[in-house]
PDB file of C-alpha atoms in Angstrom:
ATOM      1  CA  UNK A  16    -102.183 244.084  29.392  1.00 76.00           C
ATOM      2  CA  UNK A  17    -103.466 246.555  31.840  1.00 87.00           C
ATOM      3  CA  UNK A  18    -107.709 245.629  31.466  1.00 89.00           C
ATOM      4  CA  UNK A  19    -108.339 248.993  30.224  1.00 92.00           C
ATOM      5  CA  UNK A  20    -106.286 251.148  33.086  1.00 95.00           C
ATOM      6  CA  UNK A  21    -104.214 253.785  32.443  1.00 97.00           C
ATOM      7  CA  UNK A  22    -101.537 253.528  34.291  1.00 98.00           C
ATOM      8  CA  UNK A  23     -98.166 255.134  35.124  1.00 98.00           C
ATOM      9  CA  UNK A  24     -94.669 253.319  37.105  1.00 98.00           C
ATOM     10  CA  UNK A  25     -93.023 255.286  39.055  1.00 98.00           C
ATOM     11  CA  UNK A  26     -89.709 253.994  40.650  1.00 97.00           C
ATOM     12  CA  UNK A  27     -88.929 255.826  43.308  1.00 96.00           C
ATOM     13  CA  UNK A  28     -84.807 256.436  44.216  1.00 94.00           C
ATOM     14  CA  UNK A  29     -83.028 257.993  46.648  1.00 89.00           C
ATOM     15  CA  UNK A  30     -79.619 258.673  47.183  1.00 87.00           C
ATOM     16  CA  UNK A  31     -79.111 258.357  50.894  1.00 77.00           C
ATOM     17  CA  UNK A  32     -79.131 254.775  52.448  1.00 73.00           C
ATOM     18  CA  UNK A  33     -77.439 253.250  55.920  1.00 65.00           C
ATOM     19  CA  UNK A  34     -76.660 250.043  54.466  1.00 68.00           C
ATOM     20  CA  UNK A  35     -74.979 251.155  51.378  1.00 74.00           C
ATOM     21  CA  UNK A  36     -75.097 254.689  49.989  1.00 78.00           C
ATOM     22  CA  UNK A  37     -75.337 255.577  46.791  1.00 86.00           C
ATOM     23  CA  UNK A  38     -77.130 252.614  45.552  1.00 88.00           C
ATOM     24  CA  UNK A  39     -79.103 253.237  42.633  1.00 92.00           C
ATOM     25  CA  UNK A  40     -75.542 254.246  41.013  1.00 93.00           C
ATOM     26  CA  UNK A  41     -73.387 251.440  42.162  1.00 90.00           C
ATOM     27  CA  UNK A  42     -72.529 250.171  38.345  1.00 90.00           C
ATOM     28  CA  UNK A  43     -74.092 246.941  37.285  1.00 89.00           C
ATOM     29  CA  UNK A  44     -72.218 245.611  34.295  1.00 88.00           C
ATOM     30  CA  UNK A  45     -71.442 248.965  33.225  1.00 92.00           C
ATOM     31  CA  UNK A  46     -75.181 250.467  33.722  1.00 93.00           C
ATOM     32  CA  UNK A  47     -75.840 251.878  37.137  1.00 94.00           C
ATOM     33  CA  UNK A  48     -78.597 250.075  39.009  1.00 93.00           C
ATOM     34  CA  UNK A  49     -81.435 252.885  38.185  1.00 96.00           C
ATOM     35  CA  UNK A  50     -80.793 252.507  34.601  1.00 97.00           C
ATOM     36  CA  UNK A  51     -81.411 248.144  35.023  1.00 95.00           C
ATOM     37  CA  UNK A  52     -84.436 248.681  37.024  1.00 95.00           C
ATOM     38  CA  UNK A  53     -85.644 251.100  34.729  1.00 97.00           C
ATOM     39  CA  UNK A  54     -84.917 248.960  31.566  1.00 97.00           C
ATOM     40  CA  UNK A  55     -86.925 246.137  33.419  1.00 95.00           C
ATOM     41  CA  UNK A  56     -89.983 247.809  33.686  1.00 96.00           C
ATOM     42  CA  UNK A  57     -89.739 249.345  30.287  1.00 97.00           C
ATOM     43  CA  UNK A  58     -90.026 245.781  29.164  1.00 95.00           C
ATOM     44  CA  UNK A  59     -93.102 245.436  29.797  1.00 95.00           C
ATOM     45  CA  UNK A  60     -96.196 247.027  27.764  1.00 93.00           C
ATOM     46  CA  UNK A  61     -98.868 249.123  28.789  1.00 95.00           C
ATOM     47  CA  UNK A  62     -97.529 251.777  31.308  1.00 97.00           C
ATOM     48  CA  UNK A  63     -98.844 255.100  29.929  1.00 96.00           C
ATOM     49  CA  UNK A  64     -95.646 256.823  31.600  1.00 97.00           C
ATOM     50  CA  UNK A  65     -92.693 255.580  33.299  1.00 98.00           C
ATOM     51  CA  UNK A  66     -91.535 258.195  35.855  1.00 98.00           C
ATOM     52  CA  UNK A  67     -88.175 257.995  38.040  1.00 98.00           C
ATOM     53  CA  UNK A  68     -88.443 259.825  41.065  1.00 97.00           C
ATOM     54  CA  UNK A  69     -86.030 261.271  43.058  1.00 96.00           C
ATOM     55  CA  UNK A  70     -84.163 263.922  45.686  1.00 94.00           C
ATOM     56  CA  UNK A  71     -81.032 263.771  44.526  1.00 94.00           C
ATOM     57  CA  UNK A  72     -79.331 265.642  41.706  1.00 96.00           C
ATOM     58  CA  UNK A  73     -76.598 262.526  40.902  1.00 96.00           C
ATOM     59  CA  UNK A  74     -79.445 260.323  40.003  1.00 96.00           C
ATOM     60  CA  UNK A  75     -81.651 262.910  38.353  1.00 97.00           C
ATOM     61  CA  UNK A  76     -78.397 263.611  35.906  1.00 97.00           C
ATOM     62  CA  UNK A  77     -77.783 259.892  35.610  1.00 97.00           C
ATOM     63  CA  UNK A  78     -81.911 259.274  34.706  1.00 97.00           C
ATOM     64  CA  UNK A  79     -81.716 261.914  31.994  1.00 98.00           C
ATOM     65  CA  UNK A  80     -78.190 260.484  30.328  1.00 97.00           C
ATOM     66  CA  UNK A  81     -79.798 256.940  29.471  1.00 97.00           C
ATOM     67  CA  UNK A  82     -83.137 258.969  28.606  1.00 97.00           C
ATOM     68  CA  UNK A  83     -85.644 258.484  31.699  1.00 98.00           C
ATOM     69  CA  UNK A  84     -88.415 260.580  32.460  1.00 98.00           C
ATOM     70  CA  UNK A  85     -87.335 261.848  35.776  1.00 98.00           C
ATOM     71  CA  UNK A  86     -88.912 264.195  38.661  1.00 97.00           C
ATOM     72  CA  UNK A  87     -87.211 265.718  41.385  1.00 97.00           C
ATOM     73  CA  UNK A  88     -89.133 265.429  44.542  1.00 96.00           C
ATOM     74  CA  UNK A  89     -88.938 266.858  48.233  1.00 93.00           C
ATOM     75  CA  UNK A  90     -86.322 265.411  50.715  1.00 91.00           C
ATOM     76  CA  UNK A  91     -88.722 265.137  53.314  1.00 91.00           C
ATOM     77  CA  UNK A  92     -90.116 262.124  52.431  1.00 92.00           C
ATOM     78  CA  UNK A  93     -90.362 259.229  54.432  1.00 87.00           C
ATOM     79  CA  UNK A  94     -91.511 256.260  51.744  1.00 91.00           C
ATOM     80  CA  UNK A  95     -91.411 255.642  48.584  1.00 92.00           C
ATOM     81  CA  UNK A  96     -95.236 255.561  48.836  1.00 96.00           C
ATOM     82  CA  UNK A  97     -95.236 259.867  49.779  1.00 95.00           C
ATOM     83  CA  UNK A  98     -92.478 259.993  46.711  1.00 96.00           C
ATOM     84  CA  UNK A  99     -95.274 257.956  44.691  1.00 97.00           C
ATOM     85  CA  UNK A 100     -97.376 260.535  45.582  1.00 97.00           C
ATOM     86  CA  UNK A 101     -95.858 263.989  45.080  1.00 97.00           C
ATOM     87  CA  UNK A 102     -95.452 262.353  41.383  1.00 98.00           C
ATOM     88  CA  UNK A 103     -99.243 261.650  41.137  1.00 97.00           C
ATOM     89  CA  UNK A 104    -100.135 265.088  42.325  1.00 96.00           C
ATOM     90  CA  UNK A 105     -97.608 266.776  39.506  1.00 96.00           C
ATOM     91  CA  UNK A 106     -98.459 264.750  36.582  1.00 95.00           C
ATOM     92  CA  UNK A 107    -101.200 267.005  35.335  1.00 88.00           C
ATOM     93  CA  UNK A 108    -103.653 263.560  33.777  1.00 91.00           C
ATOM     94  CA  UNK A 109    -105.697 261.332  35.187  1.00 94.00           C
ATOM     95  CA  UNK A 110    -104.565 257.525  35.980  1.00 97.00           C
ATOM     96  CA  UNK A 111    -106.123 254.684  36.709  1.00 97.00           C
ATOM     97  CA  UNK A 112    -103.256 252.879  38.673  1.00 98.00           C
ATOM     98  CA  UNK A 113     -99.650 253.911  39.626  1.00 98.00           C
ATOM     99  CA  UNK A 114     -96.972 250.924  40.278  1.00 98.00           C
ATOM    100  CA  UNK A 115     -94.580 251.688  42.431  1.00 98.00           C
ATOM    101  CA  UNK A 116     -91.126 249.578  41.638  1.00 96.00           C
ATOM    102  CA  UNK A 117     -88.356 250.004  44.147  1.00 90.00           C
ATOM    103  CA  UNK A 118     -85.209 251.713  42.185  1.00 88.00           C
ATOM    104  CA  UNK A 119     -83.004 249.152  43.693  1.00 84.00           C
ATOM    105  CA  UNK A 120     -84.891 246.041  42.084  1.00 87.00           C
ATOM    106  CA  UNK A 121     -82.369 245.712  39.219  1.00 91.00           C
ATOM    107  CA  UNK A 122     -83.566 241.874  38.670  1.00 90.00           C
ATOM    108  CA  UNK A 123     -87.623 242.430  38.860  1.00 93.00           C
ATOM    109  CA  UNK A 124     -89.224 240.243  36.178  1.00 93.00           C
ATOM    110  CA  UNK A 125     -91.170 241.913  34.003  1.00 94.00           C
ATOM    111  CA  UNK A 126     -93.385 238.605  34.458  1.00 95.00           C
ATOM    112  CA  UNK A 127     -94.280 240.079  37.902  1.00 96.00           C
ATOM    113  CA  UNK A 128     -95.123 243.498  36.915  1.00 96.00           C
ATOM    114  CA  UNK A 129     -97.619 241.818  34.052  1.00 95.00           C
ATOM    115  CA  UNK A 130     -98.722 239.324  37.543  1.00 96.00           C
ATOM    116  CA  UNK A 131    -100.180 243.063  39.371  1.00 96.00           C
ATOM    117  CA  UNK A 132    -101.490 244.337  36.527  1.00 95.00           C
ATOM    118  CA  UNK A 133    -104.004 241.549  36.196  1.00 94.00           C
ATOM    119  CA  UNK A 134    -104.905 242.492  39.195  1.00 95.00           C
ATOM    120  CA  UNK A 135    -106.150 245.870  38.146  1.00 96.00           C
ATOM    121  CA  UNK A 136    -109.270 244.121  36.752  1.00 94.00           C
ATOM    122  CA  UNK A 137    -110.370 243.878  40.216  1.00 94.00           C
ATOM    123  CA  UNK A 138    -110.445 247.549  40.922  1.00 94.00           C
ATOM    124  CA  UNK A 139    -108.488 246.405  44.214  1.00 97.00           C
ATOM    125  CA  UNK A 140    -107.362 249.749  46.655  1.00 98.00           C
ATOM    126  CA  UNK A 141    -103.774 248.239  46.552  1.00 98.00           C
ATOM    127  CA  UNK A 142    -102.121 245.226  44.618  1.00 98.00           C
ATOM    128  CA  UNK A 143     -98.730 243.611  45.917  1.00 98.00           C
ATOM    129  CA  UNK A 144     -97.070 240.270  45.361  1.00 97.00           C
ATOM    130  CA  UNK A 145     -96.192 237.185  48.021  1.00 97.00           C
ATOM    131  CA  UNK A 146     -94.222 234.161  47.160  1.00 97.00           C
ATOM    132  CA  UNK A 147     -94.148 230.826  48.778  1.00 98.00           C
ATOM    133  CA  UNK A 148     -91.493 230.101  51.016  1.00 98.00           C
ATOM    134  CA  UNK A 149     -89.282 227.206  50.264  1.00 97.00           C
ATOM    135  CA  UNK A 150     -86.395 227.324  52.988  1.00 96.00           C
ATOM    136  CA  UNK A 151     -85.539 227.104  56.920  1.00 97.00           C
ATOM    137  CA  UNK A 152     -83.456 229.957  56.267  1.00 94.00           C
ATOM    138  CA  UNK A 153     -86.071 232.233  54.960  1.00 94.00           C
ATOM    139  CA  UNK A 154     -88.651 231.092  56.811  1.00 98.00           C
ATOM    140  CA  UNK A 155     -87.018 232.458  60.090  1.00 97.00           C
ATOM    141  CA  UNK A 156     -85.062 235.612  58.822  1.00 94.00           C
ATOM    142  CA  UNK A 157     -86.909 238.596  60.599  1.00 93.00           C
ATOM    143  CA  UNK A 158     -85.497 240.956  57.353  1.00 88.00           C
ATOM    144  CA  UNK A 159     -87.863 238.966  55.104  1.00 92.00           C
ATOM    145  CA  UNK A 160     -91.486 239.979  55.852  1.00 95.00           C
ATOM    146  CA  UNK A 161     -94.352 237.252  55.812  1.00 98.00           C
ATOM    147  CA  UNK A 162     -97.971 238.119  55.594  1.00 98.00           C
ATOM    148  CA  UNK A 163    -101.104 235.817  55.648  1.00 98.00           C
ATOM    149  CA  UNK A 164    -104.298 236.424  53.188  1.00 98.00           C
ATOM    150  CA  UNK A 165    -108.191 235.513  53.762  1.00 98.00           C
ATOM    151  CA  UNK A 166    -109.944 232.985  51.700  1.00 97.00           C
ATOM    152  CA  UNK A 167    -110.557 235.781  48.964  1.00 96.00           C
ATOM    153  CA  UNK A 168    -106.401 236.884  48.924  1.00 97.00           C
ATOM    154  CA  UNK A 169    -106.523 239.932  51.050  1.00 98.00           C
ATOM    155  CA  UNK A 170    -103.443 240.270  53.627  1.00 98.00           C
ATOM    156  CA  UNK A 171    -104.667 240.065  56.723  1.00 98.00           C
ATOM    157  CA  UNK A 172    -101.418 240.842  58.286  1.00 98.00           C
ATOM    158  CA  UNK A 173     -97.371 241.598  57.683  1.00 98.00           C
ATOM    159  CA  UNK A 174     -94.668 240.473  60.327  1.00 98.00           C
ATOM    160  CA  UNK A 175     -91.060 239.913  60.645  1.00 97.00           C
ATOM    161  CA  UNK A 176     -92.223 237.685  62.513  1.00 98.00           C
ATOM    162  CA  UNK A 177     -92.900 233.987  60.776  1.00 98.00           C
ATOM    163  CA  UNK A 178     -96.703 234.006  60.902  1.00 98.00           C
ATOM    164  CA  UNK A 179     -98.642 231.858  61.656  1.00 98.00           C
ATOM    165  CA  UNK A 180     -97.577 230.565  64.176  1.00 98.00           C
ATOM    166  CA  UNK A 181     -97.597 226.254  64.767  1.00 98.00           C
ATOM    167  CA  UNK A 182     -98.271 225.278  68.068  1.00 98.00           C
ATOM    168  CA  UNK A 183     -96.804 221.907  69.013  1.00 98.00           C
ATOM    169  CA  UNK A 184     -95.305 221.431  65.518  1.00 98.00           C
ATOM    170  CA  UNK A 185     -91.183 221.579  65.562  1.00 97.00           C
ATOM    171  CA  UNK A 186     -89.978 224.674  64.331  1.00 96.00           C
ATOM    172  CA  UNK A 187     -87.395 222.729  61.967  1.00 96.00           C
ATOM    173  CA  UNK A 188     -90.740 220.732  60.647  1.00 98.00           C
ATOM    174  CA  UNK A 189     -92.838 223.951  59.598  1.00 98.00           C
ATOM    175  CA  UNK A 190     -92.735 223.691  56.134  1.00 98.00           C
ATOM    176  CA  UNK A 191     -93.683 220.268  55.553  1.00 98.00           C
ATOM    177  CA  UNK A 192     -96.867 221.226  57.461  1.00 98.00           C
ATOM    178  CA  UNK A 193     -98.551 224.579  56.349  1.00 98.00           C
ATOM    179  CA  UNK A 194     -97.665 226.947  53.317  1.00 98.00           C
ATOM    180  CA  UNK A 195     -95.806 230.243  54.270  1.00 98.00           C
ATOM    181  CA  UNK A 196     -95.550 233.388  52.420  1.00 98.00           C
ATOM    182  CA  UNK A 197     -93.066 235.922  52.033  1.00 97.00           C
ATOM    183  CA  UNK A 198     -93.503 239.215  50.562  1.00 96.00           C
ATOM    184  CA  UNK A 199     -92.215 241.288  47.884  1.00 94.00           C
ATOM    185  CA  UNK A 200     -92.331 244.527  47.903  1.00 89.00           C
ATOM    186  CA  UNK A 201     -93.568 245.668  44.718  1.00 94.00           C
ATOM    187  CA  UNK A 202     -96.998 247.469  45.133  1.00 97.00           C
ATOM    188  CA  UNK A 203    -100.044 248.940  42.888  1.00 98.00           C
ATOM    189  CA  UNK A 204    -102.306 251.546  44.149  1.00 98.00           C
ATOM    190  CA  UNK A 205    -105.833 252.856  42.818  1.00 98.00           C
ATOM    191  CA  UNK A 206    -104.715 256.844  41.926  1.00 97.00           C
ATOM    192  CA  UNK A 207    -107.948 257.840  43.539  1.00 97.00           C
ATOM    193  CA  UNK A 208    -106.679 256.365  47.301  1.00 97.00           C
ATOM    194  CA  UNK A 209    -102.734 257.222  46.637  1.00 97.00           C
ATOM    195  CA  UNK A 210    -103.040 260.685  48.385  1.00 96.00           C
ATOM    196  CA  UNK A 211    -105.321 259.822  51.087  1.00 97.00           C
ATOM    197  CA  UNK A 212    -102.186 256.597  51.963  1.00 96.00           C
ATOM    198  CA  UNK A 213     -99.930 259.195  52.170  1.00 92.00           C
ATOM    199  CA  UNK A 214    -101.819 261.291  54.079  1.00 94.00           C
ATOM    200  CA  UNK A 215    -101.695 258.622  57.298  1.00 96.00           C
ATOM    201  CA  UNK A 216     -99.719 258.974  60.251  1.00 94.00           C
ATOM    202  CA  UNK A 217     -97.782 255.615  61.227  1.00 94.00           C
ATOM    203  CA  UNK A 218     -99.961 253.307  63.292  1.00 97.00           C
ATOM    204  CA  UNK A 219     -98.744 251.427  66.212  1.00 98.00           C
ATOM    205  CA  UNK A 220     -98.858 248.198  64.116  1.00 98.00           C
ATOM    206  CA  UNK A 221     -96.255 249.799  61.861  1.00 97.00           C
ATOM    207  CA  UNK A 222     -93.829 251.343  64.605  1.00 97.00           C
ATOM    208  CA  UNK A 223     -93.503 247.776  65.826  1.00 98.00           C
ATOM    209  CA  UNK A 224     -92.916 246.459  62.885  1.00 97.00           C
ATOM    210  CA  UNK A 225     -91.511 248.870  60.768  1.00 94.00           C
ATOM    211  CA  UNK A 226     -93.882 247.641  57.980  1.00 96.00           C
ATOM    212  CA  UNK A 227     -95.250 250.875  56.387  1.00 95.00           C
ATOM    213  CA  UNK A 228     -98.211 248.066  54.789  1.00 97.00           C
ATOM    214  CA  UNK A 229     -99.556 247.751  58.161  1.00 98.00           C
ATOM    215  CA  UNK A 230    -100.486 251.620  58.210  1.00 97.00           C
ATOM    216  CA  UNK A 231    -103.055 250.952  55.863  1.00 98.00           C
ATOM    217  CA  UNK A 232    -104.618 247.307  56.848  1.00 98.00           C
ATOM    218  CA  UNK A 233    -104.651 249.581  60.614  1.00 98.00           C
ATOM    219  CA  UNK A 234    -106.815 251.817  58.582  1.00 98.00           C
ATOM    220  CA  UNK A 235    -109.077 249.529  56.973  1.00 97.00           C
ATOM    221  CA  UNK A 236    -107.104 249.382  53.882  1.00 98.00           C
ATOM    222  CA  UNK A 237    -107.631 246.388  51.901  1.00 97.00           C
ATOM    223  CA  UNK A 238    -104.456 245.050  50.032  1.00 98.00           C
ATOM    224  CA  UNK A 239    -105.009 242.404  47.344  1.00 98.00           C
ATOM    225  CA  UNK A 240    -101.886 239.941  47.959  1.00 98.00           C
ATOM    226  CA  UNK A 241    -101.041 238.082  43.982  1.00 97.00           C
ATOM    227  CA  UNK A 242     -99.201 235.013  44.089  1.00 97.00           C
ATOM    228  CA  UNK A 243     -96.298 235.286  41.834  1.00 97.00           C
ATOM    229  CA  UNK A 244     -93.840 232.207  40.978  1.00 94.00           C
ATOM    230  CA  UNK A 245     -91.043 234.556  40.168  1.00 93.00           C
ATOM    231  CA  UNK A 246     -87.915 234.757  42.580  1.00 86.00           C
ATOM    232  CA  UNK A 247     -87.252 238.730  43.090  1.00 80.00           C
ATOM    233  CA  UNK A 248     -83.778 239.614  43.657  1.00 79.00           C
ATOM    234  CA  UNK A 249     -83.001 242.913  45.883  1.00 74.00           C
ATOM    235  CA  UNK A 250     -79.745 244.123  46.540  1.00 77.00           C
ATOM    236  CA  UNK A 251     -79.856 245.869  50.109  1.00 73.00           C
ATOM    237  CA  UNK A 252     -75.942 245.899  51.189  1.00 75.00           C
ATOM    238  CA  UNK A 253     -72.884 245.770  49.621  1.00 77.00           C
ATOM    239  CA  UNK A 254     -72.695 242.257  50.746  1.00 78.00           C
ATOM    240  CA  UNK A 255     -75.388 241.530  48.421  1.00 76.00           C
ATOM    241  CA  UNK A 256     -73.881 242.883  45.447  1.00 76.00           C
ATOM    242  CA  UNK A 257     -70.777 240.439  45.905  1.00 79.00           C
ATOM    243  CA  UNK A 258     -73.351 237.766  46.145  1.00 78.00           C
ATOM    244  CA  UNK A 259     -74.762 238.637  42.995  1.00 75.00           C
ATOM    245  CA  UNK A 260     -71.379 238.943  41.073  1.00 76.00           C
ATOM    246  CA  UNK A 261     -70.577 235.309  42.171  1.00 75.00           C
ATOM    247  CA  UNK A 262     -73.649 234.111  41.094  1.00 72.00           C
ATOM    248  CA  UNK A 263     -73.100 235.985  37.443  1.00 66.00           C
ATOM    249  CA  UNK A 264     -76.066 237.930  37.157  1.00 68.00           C
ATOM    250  CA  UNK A 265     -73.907 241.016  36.189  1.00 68.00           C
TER     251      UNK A 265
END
């Protein structure tokens, strides 16, 4: 399952949020989110360790009650890349690979965590998944991100924007003539290039669009972009979680 690699998930969580604080405990069918997530990548075979990280005492208690490996990390940090990080640094082995998995991904297929780690074969700096658009709606919503790859599947870039761009082509006819991505924010790194990422400063490319990805393509970082098939379902706002109880996921 993982070529060889040993590798460790880490799903970063923190308590704080503008949107909707609290998150990773709002109760999902009588499990709080962090405990769903974490189930989800438990599902799959292969990770050496599977590590929640976190600042906040609530969800360290609540990771330890259902029986998660949990770390408490600094406050301080900015990403869940630096949180990714800290863990690697205090894990006292040596891994191949660490997936980071968003703690508010409750409905992540364990298809698309088995879709990176094929990726691993590749010895690639930094894995992530992209997803063909299929609606108007998508297509134009500056909260979804869009990226664009070169011939061998390396993102060339990340925008809010929709990229690219088609001149003399009606906006409401884009889809019927080129293939758009969106992408999902669900990321591998190599363990040997995990400190040095969190190491940058933000780029100018990254202030603009407040993509932390774009820090590293700025830098010369190559990021292997996977195809995946599988719909990912995040839950951002509280708005979203009444979405999914109507559509009676939990």
């Amino acid at each position: 399952m993982m070529h060889g690699k040993k590798v460790v998930a880490i799903i970063p969580a923190r308590f704080a949020s503008t949107r909707f604080p609290g998150k990773p405990l709002v109760d999902l069918g009588g499990k709080p989110m962090i405990q769903r997530t974490y189930e989800r990548v438990k599902a799959v075979e292969g990770f050496d360790r599977i590590v929640i990280a976190t600042d906040d005492q609530r969800i360290f208690d609540a990771s330890v009650a259902f029986g998660a490996e949990v770390m408490m990390t600094a406050e301080t940090h900015l990403t869940g890349t630096d949180r990714c990080a800290e863990v690697l640094s205090r894990l006292g082995e040596t891994v191949d690979y660490v997936v980071n998995i968003q703690g508010d991904e409750p409905f992540i297929e364990p298809e698309q965590l088995k879709e990176v780690a094929a990726g691993f074969a590749s010895d690639a700096p930094i894995l992530t998944l992209i997803k063909k658009i299929t609606d108007v709606e998508t297509l134009f919503n500056t909260n979804t991100p869009k990226v664009i790859r070169d011939e061998e599947g390396h993102a060339l870039y990340f925008s809010r924007q929709t990229i690219p761009f088609l001149r003399g082509v009606e906006p409401s006819d884009w889809l019927n003539k080129h293939t758009f991505f969106k992408h999902i924010g669900l990321y591998a790194y190599r363990a040997d290039i995990l400190p040095g990422l969190s190491a940058l400063k933000p780029t100018s490319l990254e202030l603009a669009e407040s993509l932390e990805q774009l820090r590293w393509i700025q830098n010369g970082i190559r990021i292997k972009a996977i195809e995946t098939q599988f719909e990912t379902i995040g839950i951002d706002s509280p708005e979203d979680l009444e979405k999914i109880q109507k559509m009676g996921l939990i």
